[in-house]
mmCIF file of C-alpha atoms and ligand atoms in Angstrom:
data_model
loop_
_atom_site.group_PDB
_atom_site.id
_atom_site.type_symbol
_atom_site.label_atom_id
_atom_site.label_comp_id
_atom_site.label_asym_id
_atom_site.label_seq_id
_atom_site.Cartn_x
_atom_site.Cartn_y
_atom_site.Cartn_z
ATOM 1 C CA UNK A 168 -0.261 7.162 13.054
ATOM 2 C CA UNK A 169 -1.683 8.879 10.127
ATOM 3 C CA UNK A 170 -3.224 12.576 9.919
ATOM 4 C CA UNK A 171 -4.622 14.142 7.230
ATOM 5 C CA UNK A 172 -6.004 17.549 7.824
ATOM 6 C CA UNK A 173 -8.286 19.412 5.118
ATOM 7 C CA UNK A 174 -6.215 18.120 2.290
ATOM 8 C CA UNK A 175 -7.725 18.562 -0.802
ATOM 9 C CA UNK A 176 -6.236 17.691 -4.176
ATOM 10 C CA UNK A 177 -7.355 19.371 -7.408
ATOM 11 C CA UNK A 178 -6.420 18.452 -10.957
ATOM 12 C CA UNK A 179 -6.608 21.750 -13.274
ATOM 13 C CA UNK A 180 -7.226 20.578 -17.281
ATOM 14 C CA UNK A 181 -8.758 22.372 -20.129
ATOM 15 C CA UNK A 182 -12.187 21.531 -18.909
ATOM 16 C CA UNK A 183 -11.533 22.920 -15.687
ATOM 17 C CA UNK A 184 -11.018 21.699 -12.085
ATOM 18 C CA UNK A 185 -10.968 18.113 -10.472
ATOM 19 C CA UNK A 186 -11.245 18.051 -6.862
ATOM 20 C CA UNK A 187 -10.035 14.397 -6.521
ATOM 21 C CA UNK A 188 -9.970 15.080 -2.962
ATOM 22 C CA UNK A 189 -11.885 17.359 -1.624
ATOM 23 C CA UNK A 190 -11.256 18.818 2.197
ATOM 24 C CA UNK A 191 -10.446 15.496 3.827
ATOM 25 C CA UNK A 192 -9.461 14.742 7.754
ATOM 26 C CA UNK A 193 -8.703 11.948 8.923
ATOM 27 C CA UNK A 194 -7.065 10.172 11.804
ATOM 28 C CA UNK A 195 -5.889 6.632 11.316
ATOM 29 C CA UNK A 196 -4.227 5.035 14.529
ATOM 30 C CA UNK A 197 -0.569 2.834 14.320
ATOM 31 C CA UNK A 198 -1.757 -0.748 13.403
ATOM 32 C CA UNK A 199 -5.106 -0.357 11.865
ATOM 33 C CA UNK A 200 -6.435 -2.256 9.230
ATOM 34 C CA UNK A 201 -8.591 -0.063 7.172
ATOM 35 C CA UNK A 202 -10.320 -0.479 3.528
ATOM 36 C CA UNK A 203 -11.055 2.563 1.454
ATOM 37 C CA UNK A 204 -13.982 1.842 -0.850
ATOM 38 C CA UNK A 205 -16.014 4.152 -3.605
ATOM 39 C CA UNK A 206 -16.752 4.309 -6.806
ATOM 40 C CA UNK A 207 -14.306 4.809 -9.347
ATOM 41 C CA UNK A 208 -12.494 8.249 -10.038
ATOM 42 C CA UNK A 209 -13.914 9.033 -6.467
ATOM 43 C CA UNK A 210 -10.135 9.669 -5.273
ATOM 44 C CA UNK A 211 -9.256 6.158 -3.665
ATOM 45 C CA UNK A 212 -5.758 6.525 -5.499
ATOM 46 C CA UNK A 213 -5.593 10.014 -5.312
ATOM 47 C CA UNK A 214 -5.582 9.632 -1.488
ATOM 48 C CA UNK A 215 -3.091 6.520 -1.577
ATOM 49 C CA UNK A 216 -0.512 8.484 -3.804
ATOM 50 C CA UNK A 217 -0.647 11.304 -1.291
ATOM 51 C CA UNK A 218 -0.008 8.878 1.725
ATOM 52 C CA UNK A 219 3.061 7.452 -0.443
ATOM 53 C CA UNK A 220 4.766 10.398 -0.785
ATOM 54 C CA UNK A 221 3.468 9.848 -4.777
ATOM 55 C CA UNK A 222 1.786 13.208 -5.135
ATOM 56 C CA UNK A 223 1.073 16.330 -3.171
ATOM 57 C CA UNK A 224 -1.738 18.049 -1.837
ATOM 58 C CA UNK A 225 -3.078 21.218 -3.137
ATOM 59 C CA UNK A 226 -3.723 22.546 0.582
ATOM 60 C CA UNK A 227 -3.980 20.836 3.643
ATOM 61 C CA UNK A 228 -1.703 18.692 5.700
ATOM 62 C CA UNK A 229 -0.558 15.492 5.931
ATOM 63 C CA UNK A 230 1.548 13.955 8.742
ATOM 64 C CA UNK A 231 2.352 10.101 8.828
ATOM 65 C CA UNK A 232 4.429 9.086 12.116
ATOM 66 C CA UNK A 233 4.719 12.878 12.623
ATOM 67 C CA UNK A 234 6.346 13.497 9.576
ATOM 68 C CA UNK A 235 4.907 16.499 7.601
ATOM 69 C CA UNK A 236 4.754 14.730 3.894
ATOM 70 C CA UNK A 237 2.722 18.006 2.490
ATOM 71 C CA UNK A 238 6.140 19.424 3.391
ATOM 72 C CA UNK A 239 8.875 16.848 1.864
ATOM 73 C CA UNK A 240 11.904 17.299 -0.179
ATOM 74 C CA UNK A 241 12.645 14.996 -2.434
ATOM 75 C CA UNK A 242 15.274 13.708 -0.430
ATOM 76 C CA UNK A 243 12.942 12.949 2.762
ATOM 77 C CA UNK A 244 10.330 11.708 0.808
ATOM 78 C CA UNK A 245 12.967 9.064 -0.838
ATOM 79 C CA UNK A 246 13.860 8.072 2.565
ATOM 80 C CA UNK A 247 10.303 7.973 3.938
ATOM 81 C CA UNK A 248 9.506 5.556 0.742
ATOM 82 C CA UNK A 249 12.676 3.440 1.814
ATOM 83 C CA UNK A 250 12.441 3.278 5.424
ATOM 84 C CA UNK A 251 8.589 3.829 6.487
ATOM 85 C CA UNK A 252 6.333 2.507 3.616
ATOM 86 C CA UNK A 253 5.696 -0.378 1.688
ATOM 87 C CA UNK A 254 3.612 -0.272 -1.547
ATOM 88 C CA UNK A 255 1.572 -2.474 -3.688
ATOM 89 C CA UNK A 256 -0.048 -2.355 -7.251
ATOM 90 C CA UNK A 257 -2.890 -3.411 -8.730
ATOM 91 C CA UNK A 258 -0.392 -4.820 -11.472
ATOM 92 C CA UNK A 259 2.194 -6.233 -9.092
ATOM 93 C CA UNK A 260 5.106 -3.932 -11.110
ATOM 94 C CA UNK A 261 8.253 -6.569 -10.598
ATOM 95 C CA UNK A 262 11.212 -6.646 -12.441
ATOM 96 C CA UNK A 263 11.178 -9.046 -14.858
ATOM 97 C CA UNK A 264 14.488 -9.677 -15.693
ATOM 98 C CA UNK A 265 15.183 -10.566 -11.682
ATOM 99 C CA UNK A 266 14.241 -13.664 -10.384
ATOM 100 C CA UNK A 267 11.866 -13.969 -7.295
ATOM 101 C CA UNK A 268 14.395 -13.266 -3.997
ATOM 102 C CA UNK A 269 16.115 -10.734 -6.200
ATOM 103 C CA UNK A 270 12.948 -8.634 -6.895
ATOM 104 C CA UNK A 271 12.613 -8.935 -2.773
ATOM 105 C CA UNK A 272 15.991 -8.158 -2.224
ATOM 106 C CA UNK A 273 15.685 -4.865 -4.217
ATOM 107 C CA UNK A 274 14.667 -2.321 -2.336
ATOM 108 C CA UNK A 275 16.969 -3.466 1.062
ATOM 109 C CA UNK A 276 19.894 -2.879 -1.306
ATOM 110 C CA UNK A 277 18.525 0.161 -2.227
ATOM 111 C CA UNK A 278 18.156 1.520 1.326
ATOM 112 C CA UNK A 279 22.133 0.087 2.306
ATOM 113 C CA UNK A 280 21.849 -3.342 3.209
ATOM 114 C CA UNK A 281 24.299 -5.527 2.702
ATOM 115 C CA UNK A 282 23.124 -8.612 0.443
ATOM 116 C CA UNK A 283 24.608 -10.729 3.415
ATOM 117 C CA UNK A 284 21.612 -8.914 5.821
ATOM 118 C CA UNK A 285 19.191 -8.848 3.211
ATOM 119 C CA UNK A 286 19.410 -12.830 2.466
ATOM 120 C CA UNK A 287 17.557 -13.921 5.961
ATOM 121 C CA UNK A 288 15.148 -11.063 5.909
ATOM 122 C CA UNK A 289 14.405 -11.854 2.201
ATOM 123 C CA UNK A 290 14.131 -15.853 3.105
ATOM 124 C CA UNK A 291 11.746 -14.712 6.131
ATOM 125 C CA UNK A 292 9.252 -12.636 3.825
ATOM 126 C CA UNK A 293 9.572 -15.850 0.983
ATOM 127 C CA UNK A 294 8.508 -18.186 3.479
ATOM 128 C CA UNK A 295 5.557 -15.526 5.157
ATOM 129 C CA UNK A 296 4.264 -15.349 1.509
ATOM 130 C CA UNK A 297 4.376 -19.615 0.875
ATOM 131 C CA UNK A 298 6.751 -18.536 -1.726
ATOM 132 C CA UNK A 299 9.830 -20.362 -0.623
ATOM 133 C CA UNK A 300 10.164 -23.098 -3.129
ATOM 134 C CA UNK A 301 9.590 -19.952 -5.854
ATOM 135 C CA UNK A 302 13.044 -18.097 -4.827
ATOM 136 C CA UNK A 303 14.478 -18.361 -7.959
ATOM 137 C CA UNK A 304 11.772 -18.578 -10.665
ATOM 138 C CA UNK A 305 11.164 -15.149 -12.603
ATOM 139 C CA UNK A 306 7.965 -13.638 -12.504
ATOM 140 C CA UNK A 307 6.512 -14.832 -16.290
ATOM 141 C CA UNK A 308 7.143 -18.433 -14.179
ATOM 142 C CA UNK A 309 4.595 -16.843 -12.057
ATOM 143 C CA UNK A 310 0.498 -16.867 -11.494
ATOM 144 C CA UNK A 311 -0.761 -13.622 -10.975
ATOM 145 C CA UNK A 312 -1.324 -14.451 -7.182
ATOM 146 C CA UNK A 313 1.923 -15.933 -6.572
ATOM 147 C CA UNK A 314 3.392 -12.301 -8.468
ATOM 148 C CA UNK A 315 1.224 -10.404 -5.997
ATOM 149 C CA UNK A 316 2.397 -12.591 -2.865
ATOM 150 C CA UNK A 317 6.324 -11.754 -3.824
ATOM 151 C CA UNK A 318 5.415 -7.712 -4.450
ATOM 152 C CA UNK A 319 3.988 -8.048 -1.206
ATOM 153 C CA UNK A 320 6.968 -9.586 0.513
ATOM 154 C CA UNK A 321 9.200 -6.984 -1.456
ATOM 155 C CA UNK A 322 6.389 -4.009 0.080
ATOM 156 C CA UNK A 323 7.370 -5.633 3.617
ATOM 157 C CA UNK A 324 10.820 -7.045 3.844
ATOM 158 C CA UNK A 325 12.208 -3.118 5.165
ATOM 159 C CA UNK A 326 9.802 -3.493 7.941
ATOM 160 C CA UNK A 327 7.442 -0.448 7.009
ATOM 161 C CA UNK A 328 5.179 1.251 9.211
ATOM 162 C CA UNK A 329 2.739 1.729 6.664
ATOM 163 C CA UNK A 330 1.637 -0.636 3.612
ATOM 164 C CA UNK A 331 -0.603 0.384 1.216
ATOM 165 C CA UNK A 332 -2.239 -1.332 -1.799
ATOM 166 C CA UNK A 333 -4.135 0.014 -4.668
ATOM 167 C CA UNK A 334 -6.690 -2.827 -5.361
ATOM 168 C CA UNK A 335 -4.533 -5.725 -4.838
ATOM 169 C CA UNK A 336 -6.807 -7.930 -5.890
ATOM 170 C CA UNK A 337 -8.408 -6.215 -9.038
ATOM 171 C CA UNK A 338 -6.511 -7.893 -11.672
ATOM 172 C CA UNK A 339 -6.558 -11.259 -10.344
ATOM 173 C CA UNK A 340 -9.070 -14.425 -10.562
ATOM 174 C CA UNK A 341 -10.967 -15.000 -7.788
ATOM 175 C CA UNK A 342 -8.700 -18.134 -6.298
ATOM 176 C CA UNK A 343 -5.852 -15.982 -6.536
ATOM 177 C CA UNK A 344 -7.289 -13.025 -4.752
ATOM 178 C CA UNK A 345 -8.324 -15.513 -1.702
ATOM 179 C CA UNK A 346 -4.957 -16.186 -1.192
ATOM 180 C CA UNK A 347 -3.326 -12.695 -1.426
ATOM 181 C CA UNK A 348 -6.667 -11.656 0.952
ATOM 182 C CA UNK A 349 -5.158 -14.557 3.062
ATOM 183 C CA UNK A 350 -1.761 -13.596 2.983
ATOM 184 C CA UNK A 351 -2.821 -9.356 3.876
ATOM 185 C CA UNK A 352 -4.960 -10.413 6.530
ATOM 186 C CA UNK A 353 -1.549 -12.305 7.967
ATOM 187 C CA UNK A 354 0.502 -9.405 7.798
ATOM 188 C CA UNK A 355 -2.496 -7.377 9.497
ATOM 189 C CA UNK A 356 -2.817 -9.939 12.448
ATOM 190 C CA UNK A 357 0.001 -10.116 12.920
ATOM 191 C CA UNK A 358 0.554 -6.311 13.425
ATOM 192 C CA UNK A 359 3.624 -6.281 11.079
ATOM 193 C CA UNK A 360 2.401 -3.057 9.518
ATOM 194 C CA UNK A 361 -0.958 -0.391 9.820
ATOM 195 C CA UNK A 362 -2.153 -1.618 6.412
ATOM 196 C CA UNK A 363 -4.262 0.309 4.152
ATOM 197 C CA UNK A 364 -5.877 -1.423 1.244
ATOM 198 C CA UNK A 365 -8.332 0.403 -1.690
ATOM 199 C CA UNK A 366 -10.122 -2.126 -2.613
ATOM 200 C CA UNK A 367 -13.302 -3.116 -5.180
ATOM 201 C CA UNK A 368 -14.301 -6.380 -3.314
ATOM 202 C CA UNK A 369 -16.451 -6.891 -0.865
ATOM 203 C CA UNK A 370 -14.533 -9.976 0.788
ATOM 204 C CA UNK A 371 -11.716 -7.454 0.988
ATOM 205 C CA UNK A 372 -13.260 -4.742 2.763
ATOM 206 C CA UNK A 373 -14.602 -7.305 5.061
ATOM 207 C CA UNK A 374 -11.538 -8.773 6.337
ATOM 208 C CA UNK A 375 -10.176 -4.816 7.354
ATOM 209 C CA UNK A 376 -11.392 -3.591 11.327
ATOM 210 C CA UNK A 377 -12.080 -0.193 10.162
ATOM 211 C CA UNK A 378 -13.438 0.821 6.664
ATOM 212 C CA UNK A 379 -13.361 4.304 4.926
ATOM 213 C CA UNK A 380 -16.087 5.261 2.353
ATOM 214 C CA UNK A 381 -15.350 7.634 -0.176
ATOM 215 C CA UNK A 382 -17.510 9.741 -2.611
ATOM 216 C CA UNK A 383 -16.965 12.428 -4.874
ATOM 217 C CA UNK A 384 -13.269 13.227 -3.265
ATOM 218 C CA UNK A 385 -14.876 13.312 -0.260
ATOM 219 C CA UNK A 386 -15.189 10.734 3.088
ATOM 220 C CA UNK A 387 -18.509 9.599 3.041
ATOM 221 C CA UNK A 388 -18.574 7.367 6.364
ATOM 222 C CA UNK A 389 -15.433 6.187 8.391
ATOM 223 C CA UNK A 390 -16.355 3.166 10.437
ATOM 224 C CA UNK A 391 -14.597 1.270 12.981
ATOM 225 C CA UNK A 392 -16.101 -2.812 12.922
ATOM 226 C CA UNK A 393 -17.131 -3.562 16.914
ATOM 227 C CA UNK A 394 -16.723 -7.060 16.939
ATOM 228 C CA UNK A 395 -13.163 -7.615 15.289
ATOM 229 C CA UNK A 396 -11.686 -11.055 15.629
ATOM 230 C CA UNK A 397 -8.566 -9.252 16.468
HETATM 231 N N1 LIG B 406 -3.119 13.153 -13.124
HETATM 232 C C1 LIG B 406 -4.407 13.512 -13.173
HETATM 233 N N2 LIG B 406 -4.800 14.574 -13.913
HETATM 234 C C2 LIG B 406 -6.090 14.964 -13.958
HETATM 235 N N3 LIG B 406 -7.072 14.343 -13.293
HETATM 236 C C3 LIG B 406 -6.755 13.275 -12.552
HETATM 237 C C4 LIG B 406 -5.408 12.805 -12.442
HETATM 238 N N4 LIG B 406 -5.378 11.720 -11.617
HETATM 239 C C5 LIG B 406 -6.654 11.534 -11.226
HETATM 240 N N5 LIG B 406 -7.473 12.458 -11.772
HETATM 241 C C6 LIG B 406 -8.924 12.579 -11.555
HETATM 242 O O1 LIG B 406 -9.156 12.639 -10.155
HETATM 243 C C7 LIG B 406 -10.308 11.884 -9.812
HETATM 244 C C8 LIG B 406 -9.918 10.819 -8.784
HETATM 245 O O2 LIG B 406 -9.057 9.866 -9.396
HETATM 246 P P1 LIG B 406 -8.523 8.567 -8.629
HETATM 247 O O3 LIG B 406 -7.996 8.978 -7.304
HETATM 248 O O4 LIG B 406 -7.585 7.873 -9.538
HETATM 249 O O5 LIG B 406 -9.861 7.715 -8.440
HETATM 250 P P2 LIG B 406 -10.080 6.195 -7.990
HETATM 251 O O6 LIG B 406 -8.770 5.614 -7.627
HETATM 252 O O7 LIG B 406 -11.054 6.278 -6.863
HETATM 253 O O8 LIG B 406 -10.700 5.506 -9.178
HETATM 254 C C9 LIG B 406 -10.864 11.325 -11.121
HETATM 255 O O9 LIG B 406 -11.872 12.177 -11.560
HETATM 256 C C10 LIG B 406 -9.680 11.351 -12.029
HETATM 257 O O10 LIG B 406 -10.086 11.482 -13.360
HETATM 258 MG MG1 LIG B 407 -7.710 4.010 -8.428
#
């Protein structure tokens, strides 16, 4: 469950003040699957970053599973980032000197796992992502949707509560981003994760059950879709 209460976030430069985010609440409830559309430099990322534990409000609050993130150390935003949240980038941001399962593997060692845990977990996510037969090819072996599908299994193999992902889609071609839309609307039917996705595409957005508009750092309509196939 995610709360955001008048958080605003405000970028001071020589120019003067941005207010990338600009007095937002929100509620989002524990398995939603919600786009966040808007125009860009309207605070999509601003607001994703804040949810990740990436950057911090300049007032307001911000609780994810109860935990007060406006509030974090270091040290319990680290753990949240291990433990509660998966994350995914526009420019998929894998290792390229480790081969497919070992980019997956990563952050379960990070956390403690033993590699001997971490190998059926990782073969699970491979195989949830059609990326099985992939396991040991390194991501320049990779098309940019097949990179995408294994930072997406890496975003999910420590089970998180929350995934996010800053336009998943926006760098790929448009048969690739069918099958990562494919592969996100799995993980959301599946209720693996409450998934939150910023996205430029319309055939995203569609496939989310609730969809968050933003403008100008601000929420400009927050709708739930009646008739979900869900
Ligand atoms: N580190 C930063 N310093 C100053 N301004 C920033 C910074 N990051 C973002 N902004 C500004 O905040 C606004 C929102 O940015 P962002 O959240 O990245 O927009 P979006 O993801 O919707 O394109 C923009 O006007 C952007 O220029
Ligand atoms: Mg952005």
């Amino acid at each position: 469950m995610i709360d955001l209460k008048n958080v605003s976030r405000i970028y001071s430069s020589g120019t003067g003040e941005v207010r990338a985010l600009d007095d937002v609440s929100l509620h989002i409830p524990d398995g939603d699957f919600v786009s966040v559309t808007g125009p860009s430099g309207c605070g999509k990322s601003t607001l994703l970053n804040i949810l990740g534990g990436l950057d911090h409000p300049s007032s307001g609050e911000v609780f994810v599973n109860g935990m007060p993130l406006h509030n974090a150390g270091e040290k319990e935003l680290t753990h949240y980032r291990r433990h509660t949240l998966g994350i995914v980038f526009q420019f998929f941001n894998l290792l390229p000197a480790m081969n497919v399962r070992e980019n997956v593997e990563l952050p379960l060692l990070l956390r403690g796992d033993s590699a001997k845990l971490a190998a059926p977990r990782v073969a699970e996510m491979l195989d949830l992502v059609g990326l099985s037969l992939r396991a040991t090819h390194f991501p320049h072996q990779l098309s940019g949707g097949e990179m995408q599908r294994v930072a997406i299994a890496r975003a999910i193999a420590g089970s998180p509560k929350l995934l996010l992902a800053d336009e998943p889609t926006g760098n790929l071609d448009s048969a690739n981003a069918d099958i990562v839309c494919e592969t996100l609307s799995k993980i959301a039917s599946q209720k693996i994760a409450t998934l939150i996705i910023v996205t430029h595409s319309e055939s995203v957005a569609s496939l989310a059950t609730s969809r968050i508009q933003i403008l100008d750092g601000k929420i400009r309509s927050y709708s739930e879709k009646s008739s979900s196939g869900r």
